[in-house]
Amino acid sequence: MAILQPLIDMAEICYQQGIRHVVVSPGSRSAALTLAFARHGGFQAHVCIDERSAGFIGLGIAQQIASPVVLICTSGSAAYNFAPAVSEAFFQQVPLLVLTADRPREWQHQYDGQTIYQTGIFGPHVKRSFEVSPDYQHTDVQWAINRITNEAINLASIAPLGPVHINVPIREPFYPNAQEDFRASDKVRVIKRQESEIIWPQSVWEELLDEWENAPKILIAGGQSRPHAALNAVLARINEEWQIPVLGDCIANLSGPDFIRHHDLFLSSKEAENLRPDLLITFGMSFLSKEFKQFIRRNPPKYHWNIGEDALLADPFQSVTREIAGKATPFFEIMFEKLDYQSFVENTDLGHDTEFHALWLQNERNAVRMQHEFLKNLSVFSDLTLLNSIFKFIENDFQLHVANSMSVRYANVLAVENQWSGVFANRGTSGIDGCVSTAIGAARVNGRPTLLVVGDVAFLYDRNGLLIDNLPQNLKIVVLNNAGGNIFRMIDGPGSLPELETYFETRHSFSAQRTCEDSGIAYFRVSDLAGTEAAVKDFLNFNGIALLEGFTDPVENTRAWKALKRVAHS
C-alpha cells in the first residue's frame, strides 16, 4: 500500500462520484494529492500557477457542467488565494470541492514555512468545511477520509449547490518512491445520496390560488439563472396565453418574444408607478438591475412570492411575503396546470388585468425604439458604439461572459436582443477579480464560441489566468480600455470628487497587447468609428483565440451612457 493510500482512494471516490475535472496549482505539500488525481487517468487536469486564477477557472468549468470541480493547492497563503472564487461560488451556487494541503497542526505558529491557520479558512463561504487526520495508517482515519470525501461531494452536489472544503494535513514523506503502486485500494466505498423532490401540498396551492385571484396585476421576474429550456417554455406559455409580463436581466437567461428586457431604461421614469404589480413572483439568484430593485422597493406589491432553494431568507426587494422552497420550473408547470384546469372547469378567464401586460409591453417597445434611434445617431466612438457594433455581428450560438462594473451594465442594455446560448457573469459577489479566468474555464468545456466583454482594470487584474497552457481557441475577448475604472464617473458620489482620477479611476497607460504576445493571442485594436466595423469583422472571423481592444475616452463614455438613460426616461 502506498504511504498516502487514502489520498489515492480520495481521487477514486471523486471519479466514481462522477467528477471529471481537477484544477491544480503546483506545490510541494500538495504533491500527493496532485499525483493521486494526475496518475488516476480519469480526470482532465487544468494546471494554473496562480491559485486565485485557478479558483475562477474551476468556477467557470463547474458553472457550465453544474457538477463539482476539484481544486487542489499547497499549504499556506495558497489556500487563501482560493477565497475570492470560493465566495463567488457560494453566492452563485456553483459546486466546488476544495482540497487544501496543510502541515500537521503541531507545526502551526512554529515559524515553519507555508504554515498558517487553515482549519475553516473560508468561514461561512462554504457549505461545510472538513479536516482529516494526518495519521493515514490508522484504520479509523482511512474510514473517516472515505466517509468525509463522499459527504463533501454529496453536499456540494445537492441544492443549493456550492463549494465544500476539505483541509488535508500531510506528514512527510509525501513524495512517492518508484515502487509505490498508485492504484485505489479495495477499501474504496462510494456513498450515493438521493435528493428528494419537494412536493407542495394541496393546502399550500389553495392559499396560493387565493392570493393569485386577489391580485389582478401580476409580474414574474427572474434573477441570475443558468439557461433552462423547460423553464423558458413554461414562462413563454404563461406570457402568451395569460398575458402576464415576464421580466429578466440578461443574466437570467430568459428568452421569449415578448419578455421584458429593457426595464433598466424605463423604470426610473415618472410614469413607472403604473407598472406596480399586485403580485410579484421572483426566482433565481441576484438581480442585476438596480432600477428594478429600487422600483419594487418604492412600489411594494401586496404579495411577493419568492421561489428558491436557498436555506436563508433573501429579500433584496424588501417585499417578500411568501417563500416557496423548490425549483422554479416544476412550480410554474404545476401552477399553469392547476390554473388552466380551474379556468376550464369554471369556464371563466383567470381574472387578472391583461392591460397591465400591455402597459409593460408598451414601455418595453418604446425603450427599444428609443435605444435604436439613439445608437443610430451616436457619432462619437465610445464603449456603447463598439459593443453595439460587435453584438450586431455575433451569431446566435455564441455564449456571452461579461465582467462586472460597466461591462455587465452595457450588456444588460445592448446584448439582450441577441439569442445567446447563455449569458454568464460573476454576480455572486460582483467583484472584478476572476472574470477572465472564469471565461477561460467555461470556454474549455462548453464546446461553443465564447465571447468575454471585460473592462481594462478587470482584465489587468486577472491576466494570470492567461498563463495556462492550451488556452481555449473558441474564446474571443473584448477589452474596453478607457484607461481606468470608468464606472466611477457614472455613479453618484465619486464622479464629482477632485480625487476621482487618482484614487477611484486609477488612471493608467497599459494595454493588452503585450499580454497577448506573451500568451499567443491574436491581437486587434480599434480607436475610432471609421475603423470599427472592419476591426470587429476581422476579430470575429479569426480562427482561434483573439482579443479586440477598444481605446475609448472616459468622458465620452460617460456622456454617451448618461444621454442614453436620459433619452429612455424622457
Coordinates of N, CA and C in Angstrom, one line a residue, residues 19-94:
I19 N -17.0 13.0 -10.8 CA -16.2 14.2 -11.1 C -15.2 13.9 -12.1
R20 N -15.0 14.8 -13.1 CA -14.1 14.6 -14.2 C -13.0 15.7 -14.4
H21 N -13.2 16.8 -13.7 CA -12.3 17.9 -13.9 C -11.6 18.3 -12.5
V22 N -10.3 18.5 -12.6 CA -9.5 19.0 -11.4 C -8.6 20.1 -11.9
V23 N -8.6 21.2 -11.1 CA -7.7 22.3 -11.4 C -6.6 22.3 -10.3
V24 N -5.4 22.3 -10.8 CA -4.2 22.1 -9.9 C -3.3 23.3 -9.9
S25 N -2.9 23.8 -8.8 CA -1.8 24.8 -8.7 C -0.6 24.1 -8.1
P26 N 0.5 24.2 -8.7 CA 1.7 23.4 -8.3 C 2.1 23.8 -6.8
G27 N 2.6 22.8 -6.1 CA 3.2 23.0 -4.8 C 3.8 21.7 -4.3
S28 N 4.5 21.7 -3.2 CA 5.2 20.6 -2.7 C 4.3 19.8 -1.7
R29 N 3.8 20.5 -0.7 CA 3.0 19.8 0.3 C 1.7 19.1 -0.3
S30 N 1.3 19.6 -1.5 CA 0.1 19.0 -2.1 C 0.5 18.0 -3.1
A31 N 1.8 17.6 -3.2 CA 2.2 16.6 -4.2 C 1.4 15.3 -4.3
A32 N 1.2 14.8 -3.1 CA 0.4 13.5 -3.0 C -1.0 13.7 -3.6
L33 N -1.6 14.7 -3.2 CA -3.0 15.0 -3.8 C -2.9 15.2 -5.3
T34 N -2.0 16.0 -5.8 CA -1.8 16.2 -7.2 C -1.6 14.9 -7.9
L35 N -0.7 14.1 -7.4 CA -0.3 12.8 -8.1 C -1.5 11.8 -8.1
A36 N -2.3 11.9 -7.0 CA -3.4 11.0 -6.9 C -4.4 11.2 -8.0
F37 N -4.6 12.5 -8.4 CA -5.5 12.8 -9.5 C -4.8 12.7 -10.8
A38 N -3.6 13.1 -10.9 CA -2.9 13.2 -12.2 C -2.6 11.8 -12.7
R39 N -2.3 10.8 -11.8 CA -2.0 9.5 -12.2 C -3.2 8.6 -12.3
H40 N -4.3 9.1 -11.9 CA -5.5 8.3 -12.0 C -5.9 7.9 -13.4
G41 N -5.8 8.9 -14.3 CA -6.1 8.6 -15.7 C -7.5 9.0 -16.1
G42 N -8.4 9.3 -15.1 CA -9.8 9.5 -15.5 C -10.2 11.0 -15.4
F43 N -9.2 11.9 -15.1 CA -9.6 13.3 -14.9 C -8.9 14.1 -16.0
Q44 N -9.6 15.2 -16.4 CA -9.0 16.2 -17.2 C -8.4 17.3 -16.2
A45 N -7.1 17.4 -16.3 CA -6.4 18.3 -15.3 C -6.1 19.6 -16.0
H46 N -6.3 20.7 -15.2 CA -6.1 22.0 -15.7 C -5.0 22.6 -14.7
V47 N -3.9 23.0 -15.2 CA -2.8 23.5 -14.3 C -2.7 25.0 -14.4
C48 N -2.7 25.7 -13.3 CA -2.6 27.1 -13.2 C -1.7 27.5 -12.1
I49 N -0.7 28.3 -12.4 CA 0.3 28.6 -11.3 C -0.3 29.6 -10.3
D50 N -1.3 30.3 -10.6 CA -1.9 31.3 -9.6 C -3.2 30.8 -9.1
E51 N -3.2 30.5 -7.8 CA -4.4 30.0 -7.1 C -5.6 30.8 -7.3
R52 N -5.5 32.1 -7.3 CA -6.6 33.0 -7.5 C -7.3 32.7 -8.8
S53 N -6.5 32.7 -9.9 CA -7.0 32.4 -11.2 C -7.5 31.0 -11.3
A54 N -6.7 30.1 -10.7 CA -7.1 28.6 -10.7 C -8.5 28.4 -10.1
G55 N -8.8 29.1 -9.0 CA -10.1 29.0 -8.4 C -11.2 29.4 -9.4
F56 N -11.0 30.5 -10.1 CA -12.0 31.0 -11.0 C -12.1 30.1 -12.3
I57 N -11.0 29.6 -12.7 CA -11.1 28.6 -13.9 C -11.9 27.4 -13.5
G58 N -11.7 26.9 -12.2 CA -12.6 25.9 -11.7 C -14.0 26.3 -11.6
L59 N -14.3 27.5 -11.2 CA -15.6 28.1 -11.1 C -16.3 28.1 -12.5
G60 N -15.5 28.5 -13.5 CA -16.1 28.6 -14.9 C -16.4 27.3 -15.4
I61 N -15.6 26.2 -15.1 CA -15.9 24.9 -15.6 C -17.2 24.4 -14.9
A62 N -17.2 24.5 -13.6 CA -18.4 24.0 -12.8 C -19.6 24.7 -13.1
Q63 N -19.5 26.0 -13.5 CA -20.6 26.8 -13.9 C -21.3 26.2 -15.1
Q64 N -20.5 25.7 -16.0 CA -21.0 25.1 -17.3 C -21.6 23.7 -17.1
I65 N -20.9 22.9 -16.3 CA -21.3 21.5 -16.3 C -22.3 21.2 -15.1
A66 N -22.5 22.2 -14.2 CA -23.3 22.0 -13.0 C -23.0 20.7 -12.2
S67 N -21.7 20.5 -12.1 CA -21.2 19.3 -11.4 C -19.9 19.7 -10.7
P68 N -19.5 19.1 -9.5 CA -18.4 19.6 -8.8 C -17.1 19.5 -9.6
V69 N -16.2 20.5 -9.4 CA -14.9 20.5 -9.9 C -13.9 20.6 -8.7
V70 N -12.8 19.8 -8.8 CA -11.9 19.7 -7.7 C -10.8 20.8 -7.9
L71 N -10.5 21.6 -6.8 CA -9.4 22.5 -6.7 C -8.4 21.9 -5.8
I72 N -7.1 22.0 -6.2 CA -6.0 21.5 -5.3 C -5.0 22.6 -5.2
C73 N -4.5 22.8 -4.0 CA -3.4 23.8 -3.8 C -2.5 23.3 -2.6
T74 N -1.4 23.9 -2.5 CA -0.4 23.6 -1.4 C -0.8 24.3 -0.2
S75 N 0.0 24.2 0.9 CA -0.4 24.8 2.2 C 0.0 26.3 2.2
G76 N -0.5 27.0 3.2 CA -0.1 28.4 3.5 C -1.0 29.3 2.7
S77 N -0.5 30.5 2.3 CA -1.3 31.5 1.7 C -1.9 31.1 0.4
A78 N -1.4 30.0 -0.2 CA -2.0 29.4 -1.4 C -3.5 29.2 -1.2
A79 N -3.9 28.7 -0.1 CA -5.3 28.4 0.2 C -6.1 29.6 0.3
Y80 N -5.5 30.7 0.9 CA -6.3 32.0 0.9 C -6.6 32.5 -0.5
N81 N -5.7 32.3 -1.4 CA -5.9 32.8 -2.8 C -7.1 32.1 -3.5
F82 N -7.6 31.0 -3.0 CA -8.8 30.4 -3.5 C -10.0 31.2 -3.0
A83 N -9.9 32.0 -2.0 CA -11.1 32.6 -1.3 C -12.0 33.4 -2.2
P84 N -11.5 34.3 -3.1 CA -12.4 35.1 -4.0 C -13.3 34.1 -4.8
A85 N -12.7 33.1 -5.4 CA -13.5 32.2 -6.2 C -14.5 31.4 -5.4
V86 N -14.0 31.0 -4.2 CA -14.9 30.2 -3.3 C -16.1 31.0 -2.9
S87 N -15.9 32.3 -2.5 CA -17.0 33.1 -2.1 C -18.0 33.4 -3.3
E88 N -17.4 33.6 -4.5 CA -18.3 33.7 -5.6 C -19.1 32.5 -5.9
A89 N -18.5 31.3 -5.8 CA -19.2 30.1 -6.0 C -20.3 29.9 -5.0
F90 N -20.0 30.3 -3.7 CA -21.0 30.1 -2.7 C -22.3 31.0 -3.0
F91 N -22.1 32.2 -3.3 CA -23.2 33.1 -3.6 C -23.9 32.9 -5.0
Q92 N -23.1 32.2 -5.9 CA -23.7 31.9 -7.2 C -24.2 30.5 -7.3
Q93 N -24.0 29.7 -6.2 CA -24.4 28.3 -6.1 C -23.8 27.5 -7.2
V94 N -22.5 27.5 -7.2 CA -21.7 26.7 -8.1 C -20.9 25.6 -7.3

